[in-house]
Amino acid sequence: MLIFNATASDPSGDLKRNMKALELYLQDQEDYEEHCPELKWDQPDIDVYKKELTSQLPEGCKK
């Protein structure tokens, strides 16, 4: 009998997380250019977005 382990890595879950991270990454680029290009900001690597799943815009840069 085969028992499915629900804690095993879910490829579709990883894909969803990566897609969300990429969406945030690209949205931050757009929002930065539109709302606060005068602020100094070096966009973090995509891996930071994958880990945090939140915007990484600098403090004071609001949509």
mmCIF file with all atom_site columns, C-alpha atoms in Angstrom:
data_model
loop_
_atom_site.group_PDB
_atom_site.id
_atom_site.type_symbol
_atom_site.label_atom_id
_atom_site.label_alt_id
_atom_site.label_comp_id
_atom_site.label_asym_id
_atom_site.label_entity_id
_atom_site.label_seq_id
_atom_site.pdbx_PDB_ins_code
_atom_site.Cartn_x
_atom_site.Cartn_y
_atom_site.Cartn_z
_atom_site.occupancy
_atom_site.B_iso_or_equiv
_atom_site.pdbx_formal_charge
_atom_site.auth_seq_id
_atom_site.auth_comp_id
_atom_site.auth_asym_id
_atom_site.auth_atom_id
_atom_site.pdbx_PDB_model_num
ATOM 1  C CA . MET A 1 1  ? 0.000  0.000  0.000   1.00 0.00 ? 1  MET A CA 1
ATOM 2  C CA . LEU A 1 2  ? 1.279  3.462  -0.961  1.00 0.00 ? 2  LEU A CA 1
ATOM 3  C CA . ILE A 1 3  ? 0.909  6.226  1.624   1.00 0.00 ? 3  ILE A CA 1
ATOM 4  C CA . PHE A 1 4  ? 1.050  9.815  0.432   1.00 0.00 ? 4  PHE A CA 1
ATOM 5  C CA . ASN A 1 5  ? 3.053  12.107 2.666   1.00 0.00 ? 5  ASN A CA 1
ATOM 6  C CA . ALA A 1 6  ? 1.275  15.479 2.745   1.00 0.00 ? 6  ALA A CA 1
ATOM 7  C CA . THR A 1 7  ? 4.381  17.199 4.064   1.00 0.00 ? 7  THR A CA 1
ATOM 8  C CA . ALA A 1 8  ? 6.361  16.333 0.943   1.00 0.00 ? 8  ALA A CA 1
ATOM 9  C CA . SER A 1 9  ? 7.323  19.279 -1.230  1.00 0.00 ? 9  SER A CA 1
ATOM 10 C CA . ASP A 1 10 ? 4.394  20.318 -3.392  1.00 0.00 ? 10 ASP A CA 1
ATOM 11 C CA . PRO A 1 11 ? 5.651  21.272 -6.877  1.00 0.00 ? 11 PRO A CA 1
ATOM 12 C CA . SER A 1 12 ? 2.512  23.275 -7.614  1.00 0.00 ? 12 SER A CA 1
ATOM 13 C CA . GLY A 1 13 ? 2.911  25.118 -4.287  1.00 0.00 ? 13 GLY A CA 1
ATOM 14 C CA . ASP A 1 14 ? 6.514  25.976 -5.169  1.00 0.00 ? 14 ASP A CA 1
ATOM 15 C CA . LEU A 1 15 ? 5.398  27.218 -8.559  1.00 0.00 ? 15 LEU A CA 1
ATOM 16 C CA . LYS A 1 16 ? 2.708  29.410 -7.000  1.00 0.00 ? 16 LYS A CA 1
ATOM 17 C CA . ARG A 1 17 ? 5.218  30.844 -4.517  1.00 0.00 ? 17 ARG A CA 1
ATOM 18 C CA . ASN A 1 18 ? 7.717  31.575 -7.300  1.00 0.00 ? 18 ASN A CA 1
ATOM 19 C CA . MET A 1 19 ? 5.032  33.213 -9.437  1.00 0.00 ? 19 MET A CA 1
ATOM 20 C CA . LYS A 1 20 ? 3.934  35.428 -6.524  1.00 0.00 ? 20 LYS A CA 1
ATOM 21 C CA . ALA A 1 21 ? 7.549  36.394 -5.836  1.00 0.00 ? 21 ALA A CA 1
ATOM 22 C CA . LEU A 1 22 ? 8.098  37.334 -9.480  1.00 0.00 ? 22 LEU A CA 1
ATOM 23 C CA . GLU A 1 23 ? 4.878  39.357 -9.488  1.00 0.00 ? 23 GLU A CA 1
ATOM 24 C CA . LEU A 1 24 ? 6.027  41.297 -6.407  1.00 0.00 ? 24 LEU A CA 1
ATOM 25 C CA . TYR A 1 25 ? 9.514  41.776 -7.872  1.00 0.00 ? 25 TYR A CA 1
ATOM 26 C CA . LEU A 1 26 ? 8.174  43.267 -11.098 1.00 0.00 ? 26 LEU A CA 1
ATOM 27 C CA . GLN A 1 27 ? 5.529  45.353 -9.310  1.00 0.00 ? 27 GLN A CA 1
ATOM 28 C CA . ASP A 1 28 ? 8.200  46.840 -7.038  1.00 0.00 ? 28 ASP A CA 1
ATOM 29 C CA . GLN A 1 29 ? 10.224 47.877 -10.088 1.00 0.00 ? 29 GLN A CA 1
ATOM 30 C CA . GLU A 1 30 ? 7.195  49.596 -11.589 1.00 0.00 ? 30 GLU A CA 1
ATOM 31 C CA . ASP A 1 31 ? 6.086  51.228 -8.335  1.00 0.00 ? 31 ASP A CA 1
ATOM 32 C CA . TYR A 1 32 ? 9.587  52.473 -7.581  1.00 0.00 ? 32 TYR A CA 1
ATOM 33 C CA . GLU A 1 33 ? 9.886  54.194 -10.964 1.00 0.00 ? 33 GLU A CA 1
ATOM 34 C CA . GLU A 1 34 ? 6.402  55.687 -10.679 1.00 0.00 ? 34 GLU A CA 1
ATOM 35 C CA . HIS A 1 35 ? 6.267  56.736 -7.027  1.00 0.00 ? 35 HIS A CA 1
ATOM 36 C CA . CYS A 1 36 ? 9.735  57.286 -5.615  1.00 0.00 ? 36 CYS A CA 1
ATOM 37 C CA . PRO A 1 37 ? 12.617 57.303 -8.129  1.00 0.00 ? 37 PRO A CA 1
ATOM 38 C CA . GLU A 1 38 ? 14.279 60.018 -6.052  1.00 0.00 ? 38 GLU A CA 1
ATOM 39 C CA . LEU A 1 39 ? 14.900 57.564 -3.197  1.00 0.00 ? 39 LEU A CA 1
ATOM 40 C CA . LYS A 1 40 ? 18.061 55.461 -3.183  1.00 0.00 ? 40 LYS A CA 1
ATOM 41 C CA . TRP A 1 41 ? 17.094 51.799 -3.543  1.00 0.00 ? 41 TRP A CA 1
ATOM 42 C CA . ASP A 1 42 ? 18.893 48.729 -4.776  1.00 0.00 ? 42 ASP A CA 1
ATOM 43 C CA . GLN A 1 43 ? 16.293 46.089 -5.472  1.00 0.00 ? 43 GLN A CA 1
ATOM 44 C CA . PRO A 1 44 ? 17.014 42.844 -3.633  1.00 0.00 ? 44 PRO A CA 1
ATOM 45 C CA . ASP A 1 45 ? 17.558 39.595 -5.456  1.00 0.00 ? 45 ASP A CA 1
ATOM 46 C CA . ILE A 1 46 ? 14.487 37.562 -6.417  1.00 0.00 ? 46 ILE A CA 1
ATOM 47 C CA . ASP A 1 47 ? 15.427 35.044 -3.714  1.00 0.00 ? 47 ASP A CA 1
ATOM 48 C CA . VAL A 1 48 ? 14.539 37.632 -1.059  1.00 0.00 ? 48 VAL A CA 1
ATOM 49 C CA . TYR A 1 49 ? 11.087 37.969 -2.583  1.00 0.00 ? 49 TYR A CA 1
ATOM 50 C CA . LYS A 1 50 ? 10.690 34.182 -2.667  1.00 0.00 ? 50 LYS A CA 1
ATOM 51 C CA . LYS A 1 51 ? 11.525 33.997 1.025   1.00 0.00 ? 51 LYS A CA 1
ATOM 52 C CA . GLU A 1 52 ? 9.529  37.018 2.269   1.00 0.00 ? 52 GLU A CA 1
ATOM 53 C CA . LEU A 1 53 ? 6.665  37.222 -0.262  1.00 0.00 ? 53 LEU A CA 1
ATOM 54 C CA . THR A 1 54 ? 6.293  40.928 0.467   1.00 0.00 ? 54 THR A CA 1
ATOM 55 C CA . SER A 1 55 ? 7.173  44.173 -1.243  1.00 0.00 ? 55 SER A CA 1
ATOM 56 C CA . GLN A 1 56 ? 10.766 45.248 -0.684  1.00 0.00 ? 56 GLN A CA 1
ATOM 57 C CA . LEU A 1 57 ? 10.308 48.920 -1.539  1.00 0.00 ? 57 LEU A CA 1
ATOM 58 C CA . PRO A 1 58 ? 12.212 51.368 0.666   1.00 0.00 ? 58 PRO A CA 1
ATOM 59 C CA . GLU A 1 59 ? 10.588 53.070 3.629   1.00 0.00 ? 59 GLU A CA 1
ATOM 60 C CA . GLY A 1 60 ? 8.728  56.156 2.471   1.00 0.00 ? 60 GLY A CA 1
ATOM 61 C CA . CYS A 1 61 ? 7.886  54.824 -0.970  1.00 0.00 ? 61 CYS A CA 1
ATOM 62 C CA . LYS A 1 62 ? 4.153  54.330 -0.978  1.00 0.00 ? 62 LYS A CA 1
ATOM 63 C CA . LYS A 1 63 ? 1.798  53.344 -3.748  1.00 0.00 ? 63 LYS A CA 1
#
